[in-house]
Amino acid sequence: MPRTPVAEILRSETPPGAVTVMGWVRTKRDSKAFSFLEINDGSCLSNLQVVVDAAIAGYDEAVVPARTGASLVIQGNIVESLGKGQRWELQASKVELLGGAPEDYPLQKKGHSMEFMRSIAHLRPRSNLFGAVFRVRSRMAYAIHRFFQERGFVYVHTPIITASDCEGAGEMFRVVTMDGEVVKTGDEEFFAKPTYLTVSGQLEGETFACALSNIYTFGPTFRAENSHTSRHASEFWMIEPEMAFCDLMADMDLAEAMIKYLVSDALETCIEDLGFFNQFIDKGLIERLEFVRDRSFERVTYTEAVELLKASGESFEYPVEYGLNLQSEHERYLTEKHFRCPTTVYNYPKEIKPFYMRKNEDGKTVAAMDLLVPGIGEIVGGSQREERLEVLLANLKDHGLEESGYGWYVDLRRYGTVPHAGFGLGFERLLMFVTGVANIRDVIPFPRTPGVADF
Ligand code: 4AD
Ligand code: MG
């Protein structure tokens, strides 16, 4: 049964003529001789208005029992709509009921809380908001591949099961058997060493950059941190480009160019969905996205940022002191109040950053960078990598890490080492930024957070 997506019909400049539409009933209104249906098939935000004459085939069997949530096949003709707001409507000639939906269909009314919607994650994509979020998610994934492929970056699939803790934060999920035992083959542990779900594909990504020059990864990552914030998930997707023959400045250039490219692509290709977010989620959204697309970003060193925060006169919950991590409230002050635009903070104290970051000439800082955006804070974290063998070995020691666990990583510095740099973009943080949706749980199809692994 070939069907015509509603998006295609509504986009058409000339009346598309005879079509078969399949979708779910959003609303139904009956008059004496006609029923008016709003049909949504998820291909776009808008519903298709359908007029059904009570005299047509299937009316009593399909249209009379069809309630909100029911699925229908509708054949008919597209004609100019006399109602306002919509150009085309479907005059049905035949209707067939695929699946009814009784009165207890949970999405009857608008205005459910986000918390309630999370409890029906299997049905929430049928709502306007979540349909829009997940269309934008799909488009942004595509745009990310386009951005890198257009620039000649090679897509690398790094492993999900790994033995190394890239960030050195000890926030890894261990891989064990179903009964909680370490997996064994005979007497040996399954992988002959403890293994975990990866927190980052970076270390493996570096090996490929040190062969193919410019690469990126795009896959799921996992963090066993007990954070209950609106910006942390236990499972999230990360995009990690890595460039050989590259320093921190070019790394920051790439991160900024990528954010601009993605925002610009969303404004171009997802404008109907963004319009919905702008109206119902975040009134300043489109203006902010246009600003991000059109204006240049700010850059400050960590040391300068600390000075700005100290001089701000703001009373922060967490202390501001050289050597301490910037908290979300500090990041938001910089982007929302001080600079009023996305801001890249770079050259952080070495003590608060992982072992792989390149030591600067000052001996105190490393060539790290975080790209911060208004409303969220950190969306990208990256660095130039330590390519000098002796310095890397010293870094491992300083961080209390065994060289033996990183033999292959150290080898990259032993054989044909090159300066290289990269970063990680949190995909869900990007989606929060582009949609204005305030909680990370609402941009992930089936979110995983401490205590929650439903569906
Ligand atoms: O700053 P992070 O920890 O950096 C890395 O993992 C590096 N290995 C990346 C690299 O240089 N290749 O994480 C990168 C980004 C953060 O800026 C944030 O956007 C996102 O990943 N992120 C999270 N997103 C959702 N939930 C969490 N728990 C996240 N932790 C990090
Ligand atoms: Mg970070």
CSV table of C-alpha atoms and ligand atoms in Angstrom, one decimal:
chain,number,residue,atom,x,y,z
A,1,MET,CA,0.0,0.0,0.0
A,2,PRO,CA,1.9,3.1,-1.1
A,3,ARG,CA,1.2,6.1,1.2
A,4,THR,CA,1.9,9.7,0.9
A,5,PRO,CA,3.4,11.3,4.0
A,6,VAL,CA,1.5,14.3,5.3
A,7,ALA,CA,4.7,16.4,5.1
A,8,GLU,CA,4.8,15.8,1.4
A,9,ILE,CA,1.2,16.8,0.9
A,10,LEU,CA,1.5,20.0,2.9
A,11,ARG,CA,4.7,21.0,1.2
A,12,SER,CA,3.2,20.6,-2.3
A,13,GLU,CA,2.8,23.7,-4.4
A,14,THR,CA,0.1,22.2,-6.6
A,15,PRO,CA,-2.8,20.0,-5.4
A,16,PRO,CA,-1.4,16.5,-5.1
A,17,GLY,CA,-4.6,14.8,-6.3
A,18,ALA,CA,-5.5,11.3,-5.3
A,19,VAL,CA,-3.6,10.0,-2.2
A,20,THR,CA,-3.6,7.4,0.5
A,21,VAL,CA,-2.7,8.8,3.9
A,22,MET,CA,-2.0,6.7,7.0
A,23,GLY,CA,-1.7,8.1,10.4
A,24,TRP,CA,-3.2,8.6,13.9
A,25,VAL,CA,-6.2,10.6,14.8
A,26,ARG,CA,-5.4,13.7,16.9
A,27,THR,CA,-9.0,15.0,17.0
A,28,LYS,CA,-12.3,14.2,15.5
A,29,ARG,CA,-15.3,16.5,15.3
A,30,ASP,CA,-18.7,15.2,14.0
A,31,SER,CA,-21.4,17.1,12.4
A,32,LYS,CA,-24.6,15.7,11.0
A,33,ALA,CA,-23.4,14.7,7.5
A,34,PHE,CA,-19.6,15.0,8.0
A,35,SER,CA,-16.7,14.2,10.3
A,36,PHE,CA,-13.6,16.3,10.5
A,37,LEU,CA,-10.4,14.6,11.4
A,38,GLU,CA,-7.0,15.9,12.2
A,39,ILE,CA,-4.5,13.2,11.1
A,40,ASN,CA,-0.8,13.2,12.1
A,41,ASP,CA,1.7,10.7,10.7
A,42,GLY,CA,4.8,12.1,12.4
A,43,SER,CA,6.3,13.2,9.1
A,44,CYS,CA,5.9,16.8,10.2
A,45,LEU,CA,4.4,18.8,13.1
A,46,SER,CA,1.2,19.8,11.2
A,47,ASN,CA,-1.9,17.6,11.0
A,48,LEU,CA,-3.7,17.0,7.8
A,49,GLN,CA,-7.3,18.0,7.9
A,50,VAL,CA,-9.6,15.3,6.6
A,51,VAL,CA,-13.2,15.7,5.7
A,52,VAL,CA,-15.3,12.5,5.7
A,53,ASP,CA,-18.8,12.5,4.2
A,54,ALA,CA,-20.9,10.2,6.4
A,55,ALA,CA,-22.1,8.5,3.2
A,56,ILE,CA,-18.8,7.0,2.1
A,57,ALA,CA,-17.6,3.4,2.3
A,58,GLY,CA,-16.4,2.4,5.7
A,59,TYR,CA,-17.8,5.4,7.6
A,60,ASP,CA,-19.7,3.4,10.2
A,61,GLU,CA,-17.0,0.8,10.7
A,62,ALA,CA,-14.0,3.1,10.6
A,63,VAL,CA,-14.8,6.7,11.3
A,64,VAL,CA,-17.6,6.3,13.9
A,65,PRO,CA,-15.5,4.3,16.3
A,66,ALA,CA,-12.2,6.1,15.6
A,67,ARG,CA,-11.2,8.1,18.7
A,68,THR,CA,-8.0,10.1,19.5
A,69,GLY,CA,-5.1,7.8,19.1
A,70,ALA,CA,-6.7,5.4,16.6
A,71,SER,CA,-4.8,4.6,13.4
A,72,LEU,CA,-6.5,4.9,10.0
A,73,VAL,CA,-5.9,4.4,6.3
A,74,ILE,CA,-7.6,7.2,4.3
A,75,GLN,CA,-8.0,7.3,0.6
A,76,GLY,CA,-9.2,10.4,-1.1
A,77,ASN,CA,-8.5,13.5,-3.0
A,78,ILE,CA,-6.5,16.6,-1.9
A,79,VAL,CA,-8.4,19.8,-2.5
A,80,GLU,CA,-7.9,23.4,-1.6
A,81,SER,CA,-8.9,24.0,2.0
A,82,LEU,CA,-11.5,26.6,2.8
A,83,GLY,CA,-10.6,26.6,6.5
A,84,LYS,CA,-7.8,29.0,7.6
A,85,GLY,CA,-4.3,28.0,8.4
A,86,GLN,CA,-4.0,25.2,6.0
A,87,ARG,CA,-3.7,25.1,2.3
A,88,TRP,CA,-4.8,21.6,1.4
A,89,GLU,CA,-7.3,19.2,2.9
A,90,LEU,CA,-8.2,15.6,2.2
A,91,GLN,CA,-11.6,14.7,1.0
A,92,ALA,CA,-11.9,11.1,2.0
A,93,SER,CA,-13.5,8.6,-0.4
A,94,LYS,CA,-12.7,5.5,1.7
A,95,VAL,CA,-11.6,5.0,5.3
A,96,GLU,CA,-10.2,1.9,7.0
A,97,LEU,CA,-9.6,1.5,10.7
A,98,LEU,CA,-6.2,-0.2,11.4
A,99,GLY,CA,-6.3,0.0,15.2
A,100,GLY,CA,-8.8,1.5,17.6
A,101,ALA,CA,-7.8,3.4,20.7
A,102,PRO,CA,-10.2,3.2,23.7
A,103,GLU,CA,-11.0,6.1,26.0
A,104,ASP,CA,-8.0,5.3,28.3
A,105,TYR,CA,-5.5,6.4,25.5
A,106,PRO,CA,-3.1,8.5,27.7
A,107,LEU,CA,-2.6,11.3,25.2
A,108,GLN,CA,-6.1,12.7,25.1
A,109,LYS,CA,-5.5,16.2,26.3
A,110,LYS,CA,-2.7,18.7,25.8
A,111,GLY,CA,-0.8,20.1,28.7
A,112,HIS,CA,0.5,16.9,30.3
A,113,SER,CA,3.6,17.5,32.5
A,114,MET,CA,7.0,16.5,31.2
A,115,GLU,CA,7.3,14.1,34.1
A,116,PHE,CA,4.1,12.3,33.1
A,117,MET,CA,5.3,12.2,29.5
A,118,ARG,CA,8.5,10.4,30.6
A,119,SER,CA,6.3,7.8,32.2
A,120,ILE,CA,4.8,7.1,28.8
A,121,ALA,CA,8.0,7.2,26.8
A,122,HIS,CA,6.5,4.6,24.4
A,123,LEU,CA,3.7,7.0,23.4
A,124,ARG,CA,5.3,10.4,23.9
A,125,PRO,CA,6.7,10.6,20.3
A,126,ARG,CA,3.1,10.9,19.2
A,127,SER,CA,2.8,14.3,20.9
A,128,ASN,CA,3.6,17.5,19.1
A,129,LEU,CA,6.5,18.3,21.4
A,130,PHE,CA,8.3,15.0,21.3
A,131,GLY,CA,7.6,14.4,17.6
A,132,ALA,CA,9.4,17.7,17.0
A,133,VAL,CA,12.3,16.9,19.4
A,134,PHE,CA,13.0,13.6,17.7
A,135,ARG,CA,12.7,14.9,14.2
A,136,VAL,CA,15.3,17.5,15.1
A,137,ARG,CA,17.4,14.9,16.8
A,138,SER,CA,17.5,12.9,13.6
A,139,ARG,CA,18.3,15.9,11.4
A,140,MET,CA,21.1,17.0,13.7
A,141,ALA,CA,22.7,13.5,13.6
A,142,TYR,CA,22.6,13.7,9.8
A,143,ALA,CA,24.0,17.3,9.8
A,144,ILE,CA,26.9,16.2,12.1
A,145,HIS,CA,27.9,13.5,9.6
A,146,ARG,CA,27.5,16.0,6.7
A,147,PHE,CA,29.7,18.6,8.5
A,148,PHE,CA,32.5,16.1,9.0
A,149,GLN,CA,32.2,14.3,5.7
A,150,GLU,CA,32.2,17.6,3.8
A,151,ARG,CA,35.5,18.4,5.4
A,152,GLY,CA,37.0,15.0,4.7
A,153,PHE,CA,36.9,13.5,8.2
A,154,VAL,CA,36.7,9.7,8.4
A,155,TYR,CA,34.0,8.2,10.6
A,156,VAL,CA,35.5,5.7,13.1
A,157,HIS,CA,33.6,3.2,15.2
A,158,THR,CA,35.3,3.0,18.5
A,159,PRO,CA,34.5,0.2,20.9
A,160,ILE,CA,31.7,0.4,23.5
A,161,ILE,CA,33.4,-2.2,25.8
A,162,THR,CA,36.9,-1.0,26.9
A,163,ALA,CA,39.5,-1.6,29.5
A,164,SER,CA,40.7,2.1,29.8
A,165,ASP,CA,39.1,4.9,31.8
A,166,CYS,CA,39.7,7.8,29.3
A,167,GLU,CA,38.7,10.6,31.7
A,168,GLY,CA,40.3,9.0,34.7
A,169,ALA,CA,37.3,9.9,36.8
A,170,GLY,CA,36.4,6.3,37.8
A,171,GLU,CA,32.9,6.7,36.7
A,172,MET,CA,32.6,3.5,34.6
A,173,PHE,CA,30.0,0.7,34.5
A,174,ARG,CA,31.7,-2.6,34.8
A,175,VAL,CA,30.8,-5.4,32.4
A,176,VAL,CA,29.7,-8.5,34.3
A,177,THR,CA,27.4,-11.5,33.8
A,178,MET,CA,23.7,-11.4,34.4
A,179,ASP,CA,24.1,-12.7,38.0
A,180,GLY,CA,26.6,-10.0,38.7
A,181,GLU,CA,29.7,-12.1,38.4
A,182,VAL,CA,32.7,-11.1,36.4
A,183,VAL,CA,32.3,-12.9,33.0
A,184,LYS,CA,34.7,-15.9,32.7
A,185,THR,CA,35.8,-18.3,30.0
A,186,GLY,CA,37.1,-21.2,31.9
A,187,ASP,CA,39.2,-19.8,34.8
A,188,GLU,CA,40.0,-16.6,32.9
A,189,GLU,CA,38.0,-13.4,33.1
A,190,PHE,CA,36.2,-13.1,29.7
A,191,PHE,CA,38.4,-10.3,28.3
A,192,ALA,CA,41.3,-11.4,30.5
A,193,LYS,CA,41.1,-8.0,32.3
A,194,PRO,CA,38.3,-5.9,33.9
A,195,THR,CA,36.2,-4.2,31.2
A,196,TYR,CA,33.8,-1.3,31.3
A,197,LEU,CA,31.3,0.6,29.1
A,198,THR,CA,33.2,3.4,27.5
A,199,VAL,CA,33.0,7.0,28.8
A,200,SER,CA,34.6,8.3,25.6
A,201,GLY,CA,36.0,7.0,22.3
A,202,GLN,CA,38.8,9.6,22.4
A,203,LEU,CA,41.8,7.4,23.1
A,204,GLU,CA,40.9,4.9,20.4
A,205,GLY,CA,40.0,7.9,18.2
A,206,GLU,CA,43.5,9.3,18.6
A,207,THR,CA,45.1,6.2,17.2
A,208,PHE,CA,43.0,6.6,14.0
A,209,ALA,CA,43.8,10.3,13.8
A,210,CYS,CA,47.5,9.3,14.0
A,211,ALA,CA,47.0,7.4,10.8
A,212,LEU,CA,44.1,9.0,8.8
A,213,SER,CA,44.7,12.6,10.0
A,214,ASN,CA,41.1,13.8,10.5
A,215,ILE,CA,38.6,11.4,12.1
A,216,TYR,CA,35.4,11.6,14.1
A,217,THR,CA,33.4,9.2,16.3
A,218,PHE,CA,29.7,9.4,17.0
A,219,GLY,CA,28.3,6.9,19.4
A,220,PRO,CA,26.9,6.1,22.8
A,221,THR,CA,28.9,6.7,25.9
A,222,PHE,CA,28.2,5.9,29.5
A,223,ARG,CA,28.9,7.5,32.9
A,224,ALA,CA,28.3,6.0,36.3
A,225,GLU,CA,28.2,9.4,38.0
A,226,ASN,CA,25.4,9.9,40.5
A,227,SER,CA,24.4,13.3,39.1
A,228,HIS,CA,20.7,14.3,39.4
A,229,THR,CA,20.8,17.3,37.2
A,230,SER,CA,18.9,18.4,34.1
A,231,ARG,CA,22.1,18.1,32.1
A,232,HIS,CA,23.5,14.7,33.0
A,233,ALA,CA,22.5,11.3,31.7
A,234,SER,CA,24.1,7.9,32.4
A,235,GLU,CA,23.9,7.0,28.7
A,236,PHE,CA,24.4,9.8,26.1
A,237,TRP,CA,25.8,10.2,22.7
A,238,MET,CA,29.0,12.0,22.0
A,239,ILE,CA,30.7,13.3,18.8
A,240,GLU,CA,34.5,13.2,19.1
A,241,PRO,CA,36.5,14.6,16.2
A,242,GLU,CA,40.3,14.2,16.4
A,243,MET,CA,42.7,16.0,14.1
A,244,ALA,CA,46.4,15.3,13.6
A,245,PHE,CA,48.8,18.2,12.8
A,246,CYS,CA,46.5,20.4,14.8
A,247,ASP,CA,46.8,22.7,17.8
A,248,LEU,CA,44.3,24.1,20.4
A,249,MET,CA,43.5,27.2,18.3
A,250,ALA,CA,42.4,25.1,15.3
A,251,ASP,CA,40.5,22.8,17.6
A,252,MET,CA,38.5,25.7,19.0
A,253,ASP,CA,37.9,27.0,15.5
A,254,LEU,CA,36.5,23.6,14.5
A,255,ALA,CA,34.2,23.4,17.6
A,256,GLU,CA,32.8,26.9,17.0
A,257,ALA,CA,32.3,26.2,13.2
A,258,MET,CA,30.5,23.0,14.0
A,259,ILE,CA,28.1,24.7,16.5
A,260,LYS,CA,27.4,27.4,13.9
A,261,TYR,CA,26.9,24.9,11.1
A,262,LEU,CA,24.4,22.8,13.2
A,263,VAL,CA,22.4,25.8,14.4
A,264,SER,CA,22.3,27.1,10.8
A,265,ASP,CA,21.2,23.7,9.5
A,266,ALA,CA,18.4,23.5,12.1
A,267,LEU,CA,17.1,27.0,11.3
A,268,GLU,CA,17.1,26.0,7.6
A,269,THR,CA,15.6,22.5,7.7
A,270,CYS,CA,13.6,22.3,11.0
A,271,ILE,CA,12.0,25.7,11.1
A,272,GLU,CA,8.4,24.4,11.6
A,273,ASP,CA,9.5,22.4,14.7
A,274,LEU,CA,11.7,25.3,16.0
A,275,GLY,CA,8.7,27.6,15.6
A,276,PHE,CA,6.8,25.2,17.9
A,277,PHE,CA,9.5,25.3,20.5
A,278,ASN,CA,9.8,29.0,20.2
A,279,GLN,CA,6.0,29.3,20.9
A,280,PHE,CA,5.6,26.8,23.6
A,281,ILE,CA,9.0,26.0,25.2
A,282,ASP,CA,11.3,29.0,25.0
A,283,LYS,CA,10.1,32.3,23.6
A,284,GLY,CA,13.6,33.6,22.8
A,285,LEU,CA,14.8,30.5,21.0
A,286,ILE,CA,14.8,31.5,17.3
A,287,GLU,CA,16.3,34.9,18.1
A,288,ARG,CA,19.1,33.2,20.1
A,289,LEU,CA,19.8,30.6,17.4
A,290,GLU,CA,20.0,33.3,14.7
A,291,PHE,CA,22.4,35.3,17.0
A,292,VAL,CA,24.6,32.2,17.4
A,293,ARG,CA,24.6,31.6,13.6
A,294,ASP,CA,25.5,35.2,12.7
A,295,ARG,CA,27.8,36.5,15.4
A,296,SER,CA,31.3,35.4,16.5
A,297,PHE,CA,31.9,33.7,19.8
A,298,GLU,CA,34.0,34.9,22.7
A,299,ARG,CA,37.2,33.3,24.0
A,300,VAL,CA,38.9,33.7,27.4
A,301,THR,CA,41.5,31.8,29.3
A,302,TYR,CA,40.5,30.1,32.4
A,303,THR,CA,42.6,32.5,34.4
A,304,GLU,CA,40.8,35.5,32.8
A,305,ALA,CA,37.4,33.8,33.4
A,306,VAL,CA,38.2,33.4,37.1
A,307,GLU,CA,39.1,37.1,37.4
A,308,LEU,CA,35.9,38.1,35.6
A,309,LEU,CA,33.8,35.9,38.0
A,310,LYS,CA,35.6,37.3,41.1
A,311,ALA,CA,35.0,40.8,39.9
A,312,SER,CA,31.4,40.1,39.0
A,313,GLY,CA,29.9,41.0,42.4
A,314,GLU,CA,27.6,38.0,42.0
A,315,SER,CA,27.0,35.7,45.0
A,316,PHE,CA,27.6,32.2,43.7
A,317,GLU,CA,26.7,29.0,45.5
A,318,TYR,CA,30.2,27.5,44.7
A,319,PRO,CA,33.5,29.3,45.4
A,320,VAL,CA,35.5,30.9,42.6
A,321,GLU,CA,39.2,30.3,43.0
A,322,TYR,CA,42.1,29.6,40.7
A,323,GLY,CA,42.5,25.8,40.7
A,324,LEU,CA,38.8,25.0,41.2
A,325,ASN,CA,36.5,23.7,38.5
A,326,LEU,CA,34.0,26.1,37.0
A,327,GLN,CA,30.5,25.1,38.0
A,328,SER,CA,27.5,25.4,35.9
A,329,GLU,CA,26.4,28.6,37.6
A,330,HIS,CA,29.8,30.2,36.7
A,331,GLU,CA,29.6,29.0,33.1
A,332,ARG,CA,26.2,30.4,32.8
A,333,TYR,CA,27.2,33.8,34.3
A,334,LEU,CA,29.9,34.1,31.6
A,335,THR,CA,27.6,33.2,28.7
A,336,GLU,CA,24.4,34.8,29.9
A,337,LYS,CA,25.4,37.9,31.8
A,338,HIS,CA,29.0,38.8,31.0
A,339,PHE,CA,29.5,38.0,27.3
A,340,ARG,CA,25.9,37.2,26.4
A,341,CYS,CA,27.1,34.7,23.7
A,342,PRO,CA,28.7,31.3,23.4
A,343,THR,CA,32.2,31.4,25.0
A,344,THR,CA,35.2,29.2,24.8
A,345,VAL,CA,37.3,29.0,28.0
A,346,TYR,CA,40.8,27.6,27.5
A,347,ASN,CA,44.1,26.8,29.3
A,348,TYR,CA,42.8,25.2,32.5
A,349,PRO,CA,45.0,24.4,35.5
A,350,LYS,CA,46.6,20.9,34.9
A,351,GLU,CA,45.4,19.6,38.3
A,352,ILE,CA,41.7,19.7,37.3
A,353,LYS,CA,42.1,18.0,33.9
A,354,PRO,CA,42.8,14.5,32.6
A,355,PHE,CA,46.3,13.0,32.0
A,356,TYR,CA,46.2,13.3,28.2
A,357,MET,CA,46.0,17.1,27.8
A,358,ARG,CA,49.1,18.9,26.6
A,359,LYS,CA,51.1,20.8,29.1
A,360,ASN,CA,51.6,24.5,28.3
A,361,GLU,CA,54.9,26.4,28.5
A,362,ASP,CA,53.9,28.0,31.8
A,363,GLY,CA,54.1,24.5,33.5
A,364,LYS,CA,50.8,25.3,35.3
A,365,THR,CA,48.1,25.0,32.7
A,366,VAL,CA,47.1,22.5,29.9
A,367,ALA,CA,45.8,23.2,26.4
A,368,ALA,CA,42.2,22.4,27.3
A,369,MET,CA,39.0,24.1,26.1
A,370,ASP,CA,35.4,24.0,27.0
A,371,LEU,CA,32.8,25.7,24.8
A,372,LEU,CA,30.0,27.1,26.9
A,373,VAL,CA,26.6,28.2,25.7
A,374,PRO,CA,23.8,30.3,27.4
A,375,GLY,CA,21.2,28.2,29.2
A,376,ILE,CA,23.3,25.1,29.5
A,377,GLY,CA,27.0,25.8,30.2
A,378,GLU,CA,29.5,23.3,28.9
A,379,ILE,CA,28.4,21.7,25.6
A,380,VAL,CA,31.9,20.8,24.2
A,381,GLY,CA,35.1,19.7,26.1
A,382,GLY,CA,38.3,19.2,24.3
A,383,SER,CA,42.1,19.7,24.2
A,384,GLN,CA,45.3,19.5,22.4
A,385,ARG,CA,46.8,16.1,23.4
A,386,GLU,CA,50.2,15.6,24.9
A,387,GLU,CA,52.3,14.3,22.0
A,388,ARG,CA,55.7,14.4,23.8
A,389,LEU,CA,56.6,10.9,25.1
A,390,GLU,CA,58.5,12.0,28.2
A,391,VAL,CA,55.9,14.5,29.2
A,392,LEU,CA,53.0,12.0,28.7
A,393,LEU,CA,54.8,9.4,30.9
A,394,ALA,CA,55.2,12.0,33.6
A,395,ASN,CA,51.6,13.0,33.3
A,396,LEU,CA,50.5,9.4,33.8
A,397,LYS,CA,52.6,9.2,36.9
A,398,ASP,CA,51.2,12.5,38.2
A,399,HIS,CA,47.7,11.2,37.8
A,400,GLY,CA,48.5,7.9,39.5
A,401,LEU,CA,48.0,5.8,36.4
A,402,GLU,CA,50.0,2.7,35.4
A,403,GLU,CA,52.0,3.1,32.2
A,404,SER,CA,51.3,-0.6,31.5
A,405,GLY,CA,47.6,0.1,31.1
A,406,TYR,CA,48.2,2.6,28.4
A,407,GLY,CA,51.0,0.9,26.4
A,408,TRP,CA,49.3,1.3,23.0
A,409,TYR,CA,48.4,4.9,23.7
A,410,VAL,CA,52.0,5.7,24.7
A,411,ASP,CA,53.2,3.9,21.5
A,412,LEU,CA,51.6,6.7,19.4
A,413,ARG,CA,54.2,9.0,20.9
A,414,ARG,CA,57.0,6.5,20.5
A,415,TYR,CA,56.4,6.0,16.8
A,416,GLY,CA,56.0,9.0,14.5
A,417,THR,CA,54.3,11.3,17.1
A,418,VAL,CA,52.5,14.4,15.8
A,419,PRO,CA,50.7,17.3,17.5
A,420,HIS,CA,47.0,16.5,17.6
A,421,ALA,CA,43.8,17.8,19.1
A,422,GLY,CA,40.1,17.0,19.4
A,423,PHE,CA,37.0,17.5,21.5
A,424,GLY,CA,33.8,15.9,22.5
A,425,LEU,CA,30.4,17.4,21.8
A,426,GLY,CA,27.5,16.1,24.0
A,427,PHE,CA,24.8,15.4,21.5
A,428,GLU,CA,22.0,15.8,23.9
A,429,ARG,CA,23.4,19.1,25.2
A,430,LEU,CA,23.4,20.3,21.7
A,431,LEU,CA,19.8,19.2,21.3
A,432,MET,CA,18.8,21.1,24.5
A,433,PHE,CA,20.5,24.1,23.0
A,434,VAL,CA,18.8,23.9,19.6
A,435,THR,CA,15.3,23.0,20.9
A,436,GLY,CA,15.2,25.0,24.1
A,437,VAL,CA,14.1,21.9,26.0
A,438,ALA,CA,15.4,22.3,29.5
A,439,ASN,CA,15.9,18.7,30.7
A,440,ILE,CA,18.2,16.2,29.0
A,441,ARG,CA,15.6,13.4,29.7
A,442,ASP,CA,13.3,15.0,27.2
A,443,VAL,CA,15.7,14.9,24.2
A,444,ILE,CA,16.6,11.2,24.6
A,445,PRO,CA,14.1,8.6,23.3
A,446,PHE,CA,14.5,6.4,26.4
A,447,PRO,CA,16.7,8.2,29.0
A,448,ARG,CA,18.9,6.4,31.5
A,449,THR,CA,19.6,8.3,34.7
A,450,PRO,CA,20.3,7.0,38.3
A,451,GLY,CA,17.3,4.9,39.3
A,452,VAL,CA,15.7,5.0,35.8
A,453,ALA,CA,16.0,2.4,33.0
A,454,ASP,CA,12.4,2.0,31.9
A,455,PHE,CA,11.4,0.8,28.5
B,1,4AD,O1,34.1,17.0,28.9
B,1,4AD,P1,34.0,15.5,28.6
B,1,4AD,O2,34.0,14.6,29.8
B,1,4AD,O3,35.2,15.2,27.6
B,1,4AD,C1,35.5,14.0,27.1
B,1,4AD,O4,34.9,12.9,27.3
B,1,4AD,C2,36.7,14.0,26.2
B,1,4AD,N1,37.3,12.7,26.1
B,1,4AD,C3,36.2,14.5,24.8
B,1,4AD,C4,37.4,14.6,23.8
B,1,4AD,O5,38.2,15.5,24.0
B,1,4AD,N2,37.3,13.8,22.8
B,1,4AD,O6,32.7,15.2,27.8
B,1,4AD,C5,32.4,15.8,26.5
B,1,4AD,C6,31.0,16.4,26.5
B,1,4AD,C7,30.7,17.5,27.5
B,1,4AD,O7,31.1,18.7,27.1
B,1,4AD,C8,29.2,17.4,27.6
B,1,4AD,O8,28.6,18.1,26.5
B,1,4AD,C9,29.0,15.9,27.3
B,1,4AD,O9,30.1,15.4,26.7
B,1,4AD,N3,28.7,15.2,28.6
B,1,4AD,C10,27.5,14.7,29.0
B,1,4AD,N4,26.3,14.8,28.4
B,1,4AD,C11,25.3,14.2,29.1
B,1,4AD,N5,25.4,13.6,30.2
B,1,4AD,C12,26.6,13.4,30.9
B,1,4AD,N6,26.7,12.8,32.0
B,1,4AD,C13,27.7,14.0,30.2
B,1,4AD,N7,29.0,14.1,30.5
B,1,4AD,C14,29.6,14.8,29.5
B,2,MG,MG,34.2,18.3,30.3
